[in-house]
N, C-alpha and C. Protein backbone atom coordinates (compact mmCIF):
# COMPACT_ATOMS: atom_id res chain seq x y z
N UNK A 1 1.03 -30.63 13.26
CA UNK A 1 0.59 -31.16 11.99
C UNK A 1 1.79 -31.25 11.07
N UNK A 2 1.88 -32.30 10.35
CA UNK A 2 3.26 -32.70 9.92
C UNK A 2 2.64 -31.60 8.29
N UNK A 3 3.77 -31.60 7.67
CA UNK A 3 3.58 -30.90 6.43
C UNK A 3 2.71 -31.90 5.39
N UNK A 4 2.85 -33.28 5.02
CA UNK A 4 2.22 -33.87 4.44
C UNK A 4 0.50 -34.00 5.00
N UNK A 5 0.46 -33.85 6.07
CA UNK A 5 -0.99 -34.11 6.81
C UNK A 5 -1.32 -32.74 6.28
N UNK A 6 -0.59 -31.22 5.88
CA UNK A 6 -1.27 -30.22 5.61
C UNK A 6 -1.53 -30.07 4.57
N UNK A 7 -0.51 -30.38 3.44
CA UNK A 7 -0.90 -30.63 2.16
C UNK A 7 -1.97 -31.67 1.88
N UNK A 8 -2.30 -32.60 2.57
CA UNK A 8 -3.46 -33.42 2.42
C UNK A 8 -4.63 -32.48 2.62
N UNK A 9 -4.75 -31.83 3.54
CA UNK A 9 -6.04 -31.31 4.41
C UNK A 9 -6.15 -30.10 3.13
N UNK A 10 -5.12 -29.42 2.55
CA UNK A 10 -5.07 -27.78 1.79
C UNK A 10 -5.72 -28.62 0.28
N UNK A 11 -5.49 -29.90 -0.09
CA UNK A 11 -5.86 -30.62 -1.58
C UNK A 11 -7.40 -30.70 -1.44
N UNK A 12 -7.34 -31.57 -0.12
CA UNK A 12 -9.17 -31.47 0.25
C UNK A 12 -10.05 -30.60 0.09
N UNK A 13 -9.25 -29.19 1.09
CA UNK A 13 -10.52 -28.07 0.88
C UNK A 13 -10.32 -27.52 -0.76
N UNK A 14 -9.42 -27.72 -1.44
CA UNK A 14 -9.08 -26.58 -2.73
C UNK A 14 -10.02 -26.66 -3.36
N UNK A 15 -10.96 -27.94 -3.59
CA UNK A 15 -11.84 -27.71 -4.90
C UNK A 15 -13.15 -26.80 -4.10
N UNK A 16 -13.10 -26.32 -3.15
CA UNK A 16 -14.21 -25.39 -2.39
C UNK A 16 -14.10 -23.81 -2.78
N UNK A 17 -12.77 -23.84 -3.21
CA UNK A 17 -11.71 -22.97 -3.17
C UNK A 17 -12.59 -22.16 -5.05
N UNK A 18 -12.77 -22.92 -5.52
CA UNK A 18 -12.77 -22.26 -6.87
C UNK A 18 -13.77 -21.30 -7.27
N UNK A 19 -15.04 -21.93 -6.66
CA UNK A 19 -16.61 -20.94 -6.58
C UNK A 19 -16.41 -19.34 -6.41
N UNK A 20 -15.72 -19.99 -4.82
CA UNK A 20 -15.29 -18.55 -4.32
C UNK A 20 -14.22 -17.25 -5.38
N UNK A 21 -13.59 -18.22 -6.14
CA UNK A 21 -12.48 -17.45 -6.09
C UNK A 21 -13.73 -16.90 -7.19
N UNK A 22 -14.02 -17.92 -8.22
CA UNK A 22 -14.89 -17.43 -9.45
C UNK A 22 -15.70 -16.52 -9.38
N UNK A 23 -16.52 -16.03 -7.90
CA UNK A 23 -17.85 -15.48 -7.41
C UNK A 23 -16.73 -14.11 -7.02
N UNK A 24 -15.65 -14.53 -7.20
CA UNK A 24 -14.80 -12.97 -6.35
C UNK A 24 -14.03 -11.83 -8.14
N UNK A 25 -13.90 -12.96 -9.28
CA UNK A 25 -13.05 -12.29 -10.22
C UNK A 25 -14.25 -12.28 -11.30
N UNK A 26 -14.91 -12.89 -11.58
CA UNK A 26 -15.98 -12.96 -12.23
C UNK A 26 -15.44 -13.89 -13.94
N UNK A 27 -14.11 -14.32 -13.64
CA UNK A 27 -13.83 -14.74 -15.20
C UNK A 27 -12.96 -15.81 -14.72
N UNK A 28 -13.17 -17.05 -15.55
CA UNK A 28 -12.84 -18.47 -15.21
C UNK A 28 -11.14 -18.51 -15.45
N UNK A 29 -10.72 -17.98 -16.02
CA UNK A 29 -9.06 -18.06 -16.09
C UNK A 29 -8.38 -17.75 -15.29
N UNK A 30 -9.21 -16.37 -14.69
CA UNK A 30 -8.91 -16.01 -13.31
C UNK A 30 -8.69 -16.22 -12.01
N UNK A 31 -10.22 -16.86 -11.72
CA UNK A 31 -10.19 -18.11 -11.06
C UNK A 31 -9.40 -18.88 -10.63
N UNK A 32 -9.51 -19.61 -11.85
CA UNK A 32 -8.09 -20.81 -11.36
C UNK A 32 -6.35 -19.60 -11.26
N UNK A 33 -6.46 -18.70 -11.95
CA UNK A 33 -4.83 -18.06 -11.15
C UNK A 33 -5.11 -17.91 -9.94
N UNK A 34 -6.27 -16.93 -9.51
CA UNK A 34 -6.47 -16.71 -8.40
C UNK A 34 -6.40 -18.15 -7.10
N UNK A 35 -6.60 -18.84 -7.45
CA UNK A 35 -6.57 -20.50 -7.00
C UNK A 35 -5.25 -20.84 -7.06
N UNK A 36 -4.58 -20.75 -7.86
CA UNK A 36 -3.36 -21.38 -7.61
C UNK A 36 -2.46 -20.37 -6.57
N UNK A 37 -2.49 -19.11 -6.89
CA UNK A 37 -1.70 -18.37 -6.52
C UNK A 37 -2.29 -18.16 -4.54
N UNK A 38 -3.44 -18.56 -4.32
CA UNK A 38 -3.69 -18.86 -2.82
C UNK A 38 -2.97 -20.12 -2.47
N UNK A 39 -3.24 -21.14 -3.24
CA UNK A 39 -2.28 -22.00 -2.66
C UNK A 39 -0.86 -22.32 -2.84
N UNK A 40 -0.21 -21.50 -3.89
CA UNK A 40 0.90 -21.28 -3.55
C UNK A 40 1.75 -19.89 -2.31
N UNK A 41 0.77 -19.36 -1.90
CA UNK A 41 0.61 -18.87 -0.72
C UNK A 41 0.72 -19.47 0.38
N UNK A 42 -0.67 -20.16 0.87
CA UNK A 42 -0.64 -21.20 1.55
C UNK A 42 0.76 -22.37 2.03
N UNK A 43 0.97 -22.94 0.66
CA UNK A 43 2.10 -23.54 0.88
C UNK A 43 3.39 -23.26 1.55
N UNK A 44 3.90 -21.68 1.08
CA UNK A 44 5.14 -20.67 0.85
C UNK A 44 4.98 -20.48 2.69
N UNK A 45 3.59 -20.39 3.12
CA UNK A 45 3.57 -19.68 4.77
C UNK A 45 2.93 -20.83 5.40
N UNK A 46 2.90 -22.41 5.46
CA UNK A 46 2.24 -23.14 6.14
C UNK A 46 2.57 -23.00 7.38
N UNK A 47 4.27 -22.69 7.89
CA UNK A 47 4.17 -22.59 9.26
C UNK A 47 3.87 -21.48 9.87
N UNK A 48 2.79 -20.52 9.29
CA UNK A 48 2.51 -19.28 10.11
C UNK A 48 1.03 -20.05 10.12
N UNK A 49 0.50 -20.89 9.62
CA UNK A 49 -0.70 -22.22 10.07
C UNK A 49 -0.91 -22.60 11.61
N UNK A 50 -1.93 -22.13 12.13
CA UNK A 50 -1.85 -22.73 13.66
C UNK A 50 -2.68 -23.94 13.57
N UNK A 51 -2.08 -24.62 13.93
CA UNK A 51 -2.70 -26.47 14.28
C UNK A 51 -4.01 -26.12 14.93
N UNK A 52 -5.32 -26.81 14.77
CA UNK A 52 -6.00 -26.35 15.54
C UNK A 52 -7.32 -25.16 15.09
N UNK A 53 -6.87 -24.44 14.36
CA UNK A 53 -7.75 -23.13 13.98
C UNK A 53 -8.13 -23.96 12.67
N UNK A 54 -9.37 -22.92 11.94
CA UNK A 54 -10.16 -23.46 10.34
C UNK A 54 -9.15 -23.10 9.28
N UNK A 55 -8.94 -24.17 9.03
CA UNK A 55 -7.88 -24.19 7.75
C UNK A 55 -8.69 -23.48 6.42
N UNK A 56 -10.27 -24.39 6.33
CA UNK A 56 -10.89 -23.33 5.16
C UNK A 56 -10.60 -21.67 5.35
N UNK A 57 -11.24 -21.55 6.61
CA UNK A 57 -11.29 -19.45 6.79
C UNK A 57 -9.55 -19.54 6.26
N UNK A 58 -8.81 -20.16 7.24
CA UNK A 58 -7.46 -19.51 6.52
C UNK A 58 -7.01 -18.99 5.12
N UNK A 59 -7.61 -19.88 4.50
CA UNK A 59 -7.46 -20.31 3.02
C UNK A 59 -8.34 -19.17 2.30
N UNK A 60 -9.71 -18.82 2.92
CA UNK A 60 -10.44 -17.84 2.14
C UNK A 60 -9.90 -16.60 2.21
N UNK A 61 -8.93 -16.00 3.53
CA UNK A 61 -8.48 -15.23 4.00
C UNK A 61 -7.56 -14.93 2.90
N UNK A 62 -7.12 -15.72 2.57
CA UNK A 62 -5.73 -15.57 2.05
C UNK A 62 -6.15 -15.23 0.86
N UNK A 63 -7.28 -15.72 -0.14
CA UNK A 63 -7.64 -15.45 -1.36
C UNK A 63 -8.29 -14.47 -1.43
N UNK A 64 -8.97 -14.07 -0.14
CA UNK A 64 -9.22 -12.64 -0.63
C UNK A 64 -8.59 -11.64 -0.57
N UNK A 65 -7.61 -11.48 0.72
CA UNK A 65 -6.61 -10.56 0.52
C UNK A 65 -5.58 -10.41 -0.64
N UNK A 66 -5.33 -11.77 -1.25
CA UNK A 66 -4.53 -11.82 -2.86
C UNK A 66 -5.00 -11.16 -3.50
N UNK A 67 -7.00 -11.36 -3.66
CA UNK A 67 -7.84 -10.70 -4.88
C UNK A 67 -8.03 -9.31 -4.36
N UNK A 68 -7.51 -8.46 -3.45
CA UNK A 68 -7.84 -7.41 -2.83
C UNK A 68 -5.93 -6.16 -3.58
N UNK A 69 -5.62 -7.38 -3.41
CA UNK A 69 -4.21 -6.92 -3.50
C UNK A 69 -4.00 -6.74 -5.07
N UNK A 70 -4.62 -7.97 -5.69
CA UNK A 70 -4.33 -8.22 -7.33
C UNK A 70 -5.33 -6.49 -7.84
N UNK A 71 -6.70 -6.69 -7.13
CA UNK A 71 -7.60 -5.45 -7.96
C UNK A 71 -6.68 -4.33 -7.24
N UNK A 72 -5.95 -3.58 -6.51
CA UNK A 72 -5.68 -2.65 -6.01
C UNK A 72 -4.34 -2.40 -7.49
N UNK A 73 -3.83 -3.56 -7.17
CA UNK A 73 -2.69 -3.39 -8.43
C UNK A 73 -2.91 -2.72 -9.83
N UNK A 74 -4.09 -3.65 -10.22
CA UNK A 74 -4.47 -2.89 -11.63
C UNK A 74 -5.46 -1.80 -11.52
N UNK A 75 -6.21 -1.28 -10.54
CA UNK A 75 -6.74 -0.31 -10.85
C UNK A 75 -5.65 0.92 -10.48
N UNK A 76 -4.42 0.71 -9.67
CA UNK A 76 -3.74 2.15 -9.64
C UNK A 76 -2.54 1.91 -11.23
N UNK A 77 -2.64 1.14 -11.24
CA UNK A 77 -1.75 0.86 -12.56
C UNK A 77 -3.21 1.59 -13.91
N UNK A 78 -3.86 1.20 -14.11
CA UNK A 78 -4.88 1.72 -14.66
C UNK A 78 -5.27 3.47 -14.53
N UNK A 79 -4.87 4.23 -13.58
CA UNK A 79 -5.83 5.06 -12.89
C UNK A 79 -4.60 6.30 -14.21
N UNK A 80 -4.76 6.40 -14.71
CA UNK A 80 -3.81 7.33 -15.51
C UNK A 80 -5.16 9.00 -15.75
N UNK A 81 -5.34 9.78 -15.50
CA UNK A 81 -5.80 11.12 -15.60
C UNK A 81 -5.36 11.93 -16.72
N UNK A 82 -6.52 12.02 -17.93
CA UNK A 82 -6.02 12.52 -18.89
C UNK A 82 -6.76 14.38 -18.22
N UNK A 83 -5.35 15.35 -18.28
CA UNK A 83 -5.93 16.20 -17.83
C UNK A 83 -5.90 17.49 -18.71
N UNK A 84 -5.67 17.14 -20.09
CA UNK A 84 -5.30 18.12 -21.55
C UNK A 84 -6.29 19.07 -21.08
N UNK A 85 -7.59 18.57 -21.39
CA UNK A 85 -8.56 19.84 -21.16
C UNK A 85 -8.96 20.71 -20.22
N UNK A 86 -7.85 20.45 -19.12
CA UNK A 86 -7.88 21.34 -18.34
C UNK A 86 -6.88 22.20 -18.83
N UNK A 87 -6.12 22.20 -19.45
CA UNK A 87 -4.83 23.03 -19.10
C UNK A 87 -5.37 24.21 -20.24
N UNK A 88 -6.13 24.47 -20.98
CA UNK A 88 -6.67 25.43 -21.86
C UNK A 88 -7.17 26.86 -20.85
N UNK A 89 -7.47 26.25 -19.62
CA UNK A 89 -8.21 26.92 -18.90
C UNK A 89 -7.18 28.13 -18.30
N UNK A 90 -5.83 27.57 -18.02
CA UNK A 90 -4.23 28.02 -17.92
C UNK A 90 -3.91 29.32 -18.27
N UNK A 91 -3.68 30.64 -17.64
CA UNK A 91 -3.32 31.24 -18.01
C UNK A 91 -1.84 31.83 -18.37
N UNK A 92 -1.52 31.35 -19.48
CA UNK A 92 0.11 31.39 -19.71
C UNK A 92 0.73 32.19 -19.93
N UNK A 93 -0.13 33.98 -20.04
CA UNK A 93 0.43 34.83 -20.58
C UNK A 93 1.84 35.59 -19.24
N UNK A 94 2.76 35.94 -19.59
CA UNK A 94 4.33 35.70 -18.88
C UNK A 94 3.74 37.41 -18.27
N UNK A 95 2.73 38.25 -18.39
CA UNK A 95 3.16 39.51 -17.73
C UNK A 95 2.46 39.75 -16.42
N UNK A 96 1.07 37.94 -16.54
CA UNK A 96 0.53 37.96 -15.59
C UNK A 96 1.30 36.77 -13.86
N UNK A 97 2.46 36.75 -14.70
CA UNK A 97 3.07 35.97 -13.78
C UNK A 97 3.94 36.05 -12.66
N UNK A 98 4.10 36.00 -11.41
CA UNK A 98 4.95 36.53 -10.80
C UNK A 98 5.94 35.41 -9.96
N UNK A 99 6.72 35.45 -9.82
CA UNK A 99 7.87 34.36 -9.18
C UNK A 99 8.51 35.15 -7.70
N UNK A 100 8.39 34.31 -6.57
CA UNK A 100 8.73 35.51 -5.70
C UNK A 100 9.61 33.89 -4.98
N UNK A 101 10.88 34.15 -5.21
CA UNK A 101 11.63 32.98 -5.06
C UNK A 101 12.25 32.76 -3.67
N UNK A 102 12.36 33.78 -3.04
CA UNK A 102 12.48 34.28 -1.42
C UNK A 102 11.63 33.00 -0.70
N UNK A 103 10.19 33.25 -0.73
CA UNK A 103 9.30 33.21 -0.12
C UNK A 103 9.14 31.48 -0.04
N UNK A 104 9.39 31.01 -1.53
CA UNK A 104 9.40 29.70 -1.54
C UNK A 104 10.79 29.09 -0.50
N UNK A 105 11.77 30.05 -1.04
CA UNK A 105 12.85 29.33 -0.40
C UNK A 105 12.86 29.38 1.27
N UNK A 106 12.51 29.92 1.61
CA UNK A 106 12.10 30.21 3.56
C UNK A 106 11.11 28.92 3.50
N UNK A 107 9.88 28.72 2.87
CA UNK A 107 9.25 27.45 3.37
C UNK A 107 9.89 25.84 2.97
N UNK A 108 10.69 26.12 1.70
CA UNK A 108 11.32 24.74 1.55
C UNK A 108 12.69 24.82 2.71
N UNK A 109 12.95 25.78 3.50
CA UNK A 109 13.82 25.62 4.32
C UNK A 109 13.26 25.14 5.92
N UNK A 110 12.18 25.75 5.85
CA UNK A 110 11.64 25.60 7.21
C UNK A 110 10.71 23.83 7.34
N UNK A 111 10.75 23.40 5.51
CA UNK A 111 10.42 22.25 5.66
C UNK A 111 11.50 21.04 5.68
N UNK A 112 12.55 21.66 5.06
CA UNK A 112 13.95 20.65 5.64
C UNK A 112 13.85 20.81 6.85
N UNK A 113 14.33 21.70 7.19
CA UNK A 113 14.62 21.64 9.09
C UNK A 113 13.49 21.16 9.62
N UNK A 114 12.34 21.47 9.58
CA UNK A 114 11.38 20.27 10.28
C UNK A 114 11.30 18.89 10.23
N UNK A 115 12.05 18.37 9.02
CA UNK A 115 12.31 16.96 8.49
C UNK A 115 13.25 16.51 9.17
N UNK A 116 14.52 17.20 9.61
CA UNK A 116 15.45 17.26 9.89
C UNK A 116 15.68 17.00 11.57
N UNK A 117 14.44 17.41 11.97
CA UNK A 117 14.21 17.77 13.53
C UNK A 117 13.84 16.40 14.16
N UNK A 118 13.24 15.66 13.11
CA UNK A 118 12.47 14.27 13.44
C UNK A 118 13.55 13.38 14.06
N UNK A 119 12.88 12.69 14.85
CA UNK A 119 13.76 11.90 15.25
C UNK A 119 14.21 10.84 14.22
N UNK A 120 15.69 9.90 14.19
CA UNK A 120 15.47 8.87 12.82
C UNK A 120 15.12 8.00 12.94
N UNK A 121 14.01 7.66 14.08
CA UNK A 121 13.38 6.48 13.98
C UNK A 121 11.84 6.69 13.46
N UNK A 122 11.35 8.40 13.00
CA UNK A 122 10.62 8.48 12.34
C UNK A 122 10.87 8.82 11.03
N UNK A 123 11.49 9.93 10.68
CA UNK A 123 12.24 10.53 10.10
C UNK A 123 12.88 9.52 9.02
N UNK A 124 13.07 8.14 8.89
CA UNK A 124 13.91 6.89 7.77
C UNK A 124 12.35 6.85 7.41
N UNK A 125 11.41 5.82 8.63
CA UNK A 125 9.98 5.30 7.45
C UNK A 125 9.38 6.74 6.93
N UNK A 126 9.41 7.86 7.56
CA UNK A 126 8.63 8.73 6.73
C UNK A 126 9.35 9.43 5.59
N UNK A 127 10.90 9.18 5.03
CA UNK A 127 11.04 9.52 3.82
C UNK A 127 10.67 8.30 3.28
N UNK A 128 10.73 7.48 3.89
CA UNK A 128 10.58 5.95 2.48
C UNK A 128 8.92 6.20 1.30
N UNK A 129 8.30 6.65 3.03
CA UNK A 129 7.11 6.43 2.54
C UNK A 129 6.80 7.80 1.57
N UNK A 130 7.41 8.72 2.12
CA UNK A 130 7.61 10.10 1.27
C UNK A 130 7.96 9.97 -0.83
N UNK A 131 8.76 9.43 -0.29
CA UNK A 131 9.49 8.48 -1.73
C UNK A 131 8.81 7.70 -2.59
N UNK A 132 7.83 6.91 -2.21
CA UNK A 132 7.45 6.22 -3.12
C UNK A 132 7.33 4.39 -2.23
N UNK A 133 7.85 3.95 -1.90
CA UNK A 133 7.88 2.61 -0.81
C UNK A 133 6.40 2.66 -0.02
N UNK A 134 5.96 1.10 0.00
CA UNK A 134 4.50 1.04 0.13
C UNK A 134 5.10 0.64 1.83
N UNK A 135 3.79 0.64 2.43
CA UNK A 135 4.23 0.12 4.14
C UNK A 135 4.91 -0.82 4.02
N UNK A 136 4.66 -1.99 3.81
CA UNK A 136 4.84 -3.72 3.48
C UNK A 136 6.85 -3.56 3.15
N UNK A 137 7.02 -2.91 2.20
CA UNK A 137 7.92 -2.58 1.77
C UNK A 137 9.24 -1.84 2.44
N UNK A 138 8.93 -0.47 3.26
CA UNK A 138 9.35 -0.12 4.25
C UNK A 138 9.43 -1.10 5.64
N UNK A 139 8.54 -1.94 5.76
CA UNK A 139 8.57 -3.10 7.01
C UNK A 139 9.33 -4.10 6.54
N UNK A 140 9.70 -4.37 5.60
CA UNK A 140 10.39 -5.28 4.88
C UNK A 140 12.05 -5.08 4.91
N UNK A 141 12.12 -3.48 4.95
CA UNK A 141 13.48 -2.89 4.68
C UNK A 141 14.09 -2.66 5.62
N UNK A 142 12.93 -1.76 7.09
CA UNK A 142 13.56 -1.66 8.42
C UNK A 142 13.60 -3.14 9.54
N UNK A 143 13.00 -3.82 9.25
CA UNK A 143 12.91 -5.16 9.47
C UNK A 143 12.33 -4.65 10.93
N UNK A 144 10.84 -4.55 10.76
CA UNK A 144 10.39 -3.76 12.13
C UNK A 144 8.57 -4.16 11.49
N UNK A 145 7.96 -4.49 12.37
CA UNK A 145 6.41 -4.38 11.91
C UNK A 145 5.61 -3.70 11.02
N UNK A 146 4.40 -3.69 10.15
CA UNK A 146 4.26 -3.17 9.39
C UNK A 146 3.16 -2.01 10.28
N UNK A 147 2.56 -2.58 11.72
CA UNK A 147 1.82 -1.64 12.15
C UNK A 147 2.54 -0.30 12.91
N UNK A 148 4.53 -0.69 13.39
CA UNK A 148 4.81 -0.07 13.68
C UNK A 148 5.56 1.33 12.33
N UNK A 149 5.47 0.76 11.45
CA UNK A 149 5.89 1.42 10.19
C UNK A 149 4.99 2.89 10.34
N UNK A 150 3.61 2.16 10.02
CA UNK A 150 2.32 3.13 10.04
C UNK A 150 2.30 4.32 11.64
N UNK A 151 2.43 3.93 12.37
CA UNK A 151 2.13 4.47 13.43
C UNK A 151 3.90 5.42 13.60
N UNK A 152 4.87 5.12 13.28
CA UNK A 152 5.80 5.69 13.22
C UNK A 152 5.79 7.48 11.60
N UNK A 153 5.13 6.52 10.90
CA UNK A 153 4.63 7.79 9.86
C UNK A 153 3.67 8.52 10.31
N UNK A 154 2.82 8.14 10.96
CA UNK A 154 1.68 8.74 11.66
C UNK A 154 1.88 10.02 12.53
N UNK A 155 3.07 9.63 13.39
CA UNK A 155 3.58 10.30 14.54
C UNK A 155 4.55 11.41 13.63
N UNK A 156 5.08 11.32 12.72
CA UNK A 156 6.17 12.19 11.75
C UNK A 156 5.12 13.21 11.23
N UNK A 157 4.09 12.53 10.71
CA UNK A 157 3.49 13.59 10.02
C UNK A 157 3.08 14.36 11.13
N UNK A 158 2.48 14.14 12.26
CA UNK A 158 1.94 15.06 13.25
C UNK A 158 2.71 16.03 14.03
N UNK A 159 3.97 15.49 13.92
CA UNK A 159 5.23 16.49 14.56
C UNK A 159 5.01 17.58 13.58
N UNK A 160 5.42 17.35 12.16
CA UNK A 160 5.44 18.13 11.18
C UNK A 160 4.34 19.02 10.63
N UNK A 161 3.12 18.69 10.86
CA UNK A 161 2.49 19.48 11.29
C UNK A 161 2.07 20.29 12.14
N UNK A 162 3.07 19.99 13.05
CA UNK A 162 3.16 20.94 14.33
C UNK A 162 3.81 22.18 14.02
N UNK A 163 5.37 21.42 13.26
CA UNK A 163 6.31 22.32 13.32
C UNK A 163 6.02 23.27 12.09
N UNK A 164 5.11 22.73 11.34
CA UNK A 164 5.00 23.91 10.18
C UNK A 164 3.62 24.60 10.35
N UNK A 165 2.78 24.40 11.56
CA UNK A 165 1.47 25.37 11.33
C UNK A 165 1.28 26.31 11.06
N UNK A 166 2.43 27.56 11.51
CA UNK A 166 2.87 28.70 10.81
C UNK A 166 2.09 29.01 9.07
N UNK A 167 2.71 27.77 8.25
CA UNK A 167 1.96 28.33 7.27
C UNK A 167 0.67 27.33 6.83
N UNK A 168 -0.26 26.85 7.62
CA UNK A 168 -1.73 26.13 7.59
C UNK A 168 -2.52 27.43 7.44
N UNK A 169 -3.76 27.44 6.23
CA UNK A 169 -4.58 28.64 5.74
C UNK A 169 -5.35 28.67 7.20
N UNK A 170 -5.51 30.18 7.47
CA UNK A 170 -6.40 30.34 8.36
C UNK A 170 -6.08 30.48 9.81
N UNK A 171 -4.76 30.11 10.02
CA UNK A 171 -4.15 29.91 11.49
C UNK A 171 -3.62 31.58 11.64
């Protein structure tokens, strides 16, 4: 399919395109961003388009994973925890306090060296992801799949929980 035959076929389905998006954000301004920003999607990845398959599903695919992606954005951007009234509950007085700095320092050691132990083909995605870097992001950086990203953190954390069961409550 030549690129003009796709942009023909992507103009066709778009006005199908708006209901949906409208029935998905619930507010008409939205809508149409949500609309444009699928088909400037669309456009940006036409050759990951297989000739042949439903260009609509493609297209809905794509707008909902945008509107999946857009609400995930603002509700953790949103999600702020006002937690003042807990901290009253706090007991701050300094004679009930004890610091036993040993004890910490043996487990932040035994948790380097378990970090340390990883191999670095787990050991890179699981600080990224440790850090702050979303999968997408880390797959972006190691230039490696995003399912192998996951399954490589997967496998880190489970070593590491191996190597630290020692201190798991109850063991």
């Amino acid at each position: 399919m030549t690129s003009l035959e796709f942009t023909d076929q992507v103009q066709k389905i778009s006005y199908s395109l708006k209901p949906v998006a409208m029935n998905l954000t619930r507010d008409a301004d939205d809508a149409k961003d949500l609309v444009q920003e699928t088909l400037l999607k669309a456009m940006l990845n036409k050759d990951k388009f297989k000739t042949g398959t439903n260009l609509k599903a493609w297209l809905y695919t794509i707008m909902r994973n945008t509107f999946i992606n857009n609400y995930n954005k603002i509700t953790k951007r949103n999600s702020n925890i006002d937690s003042t009234e807990y901290f009253q509950y706090f007991n701050t007085d300094e004679n009930y306090i004890t610091h036993n700095g040993a004890t910490s320092d043996f487990v932040v050691t035994d948790i380097n060296e378990a970090i340390a132990s990883l191999s670095a083909d787990y050991r890179t995605p699981f600080m990224m992801y440790y850090i702050g870097y979303k999968y997408l992001e880390i797959a972006e950086k190691l230039q490696i799949p995003i399912g192998t990203v996951k399954n490589r953190i997967h496998i880190a954390r489970k070593e590491l929980k191996d190597a630290l069961k020692v201190y798991a409550p109850g063991v």
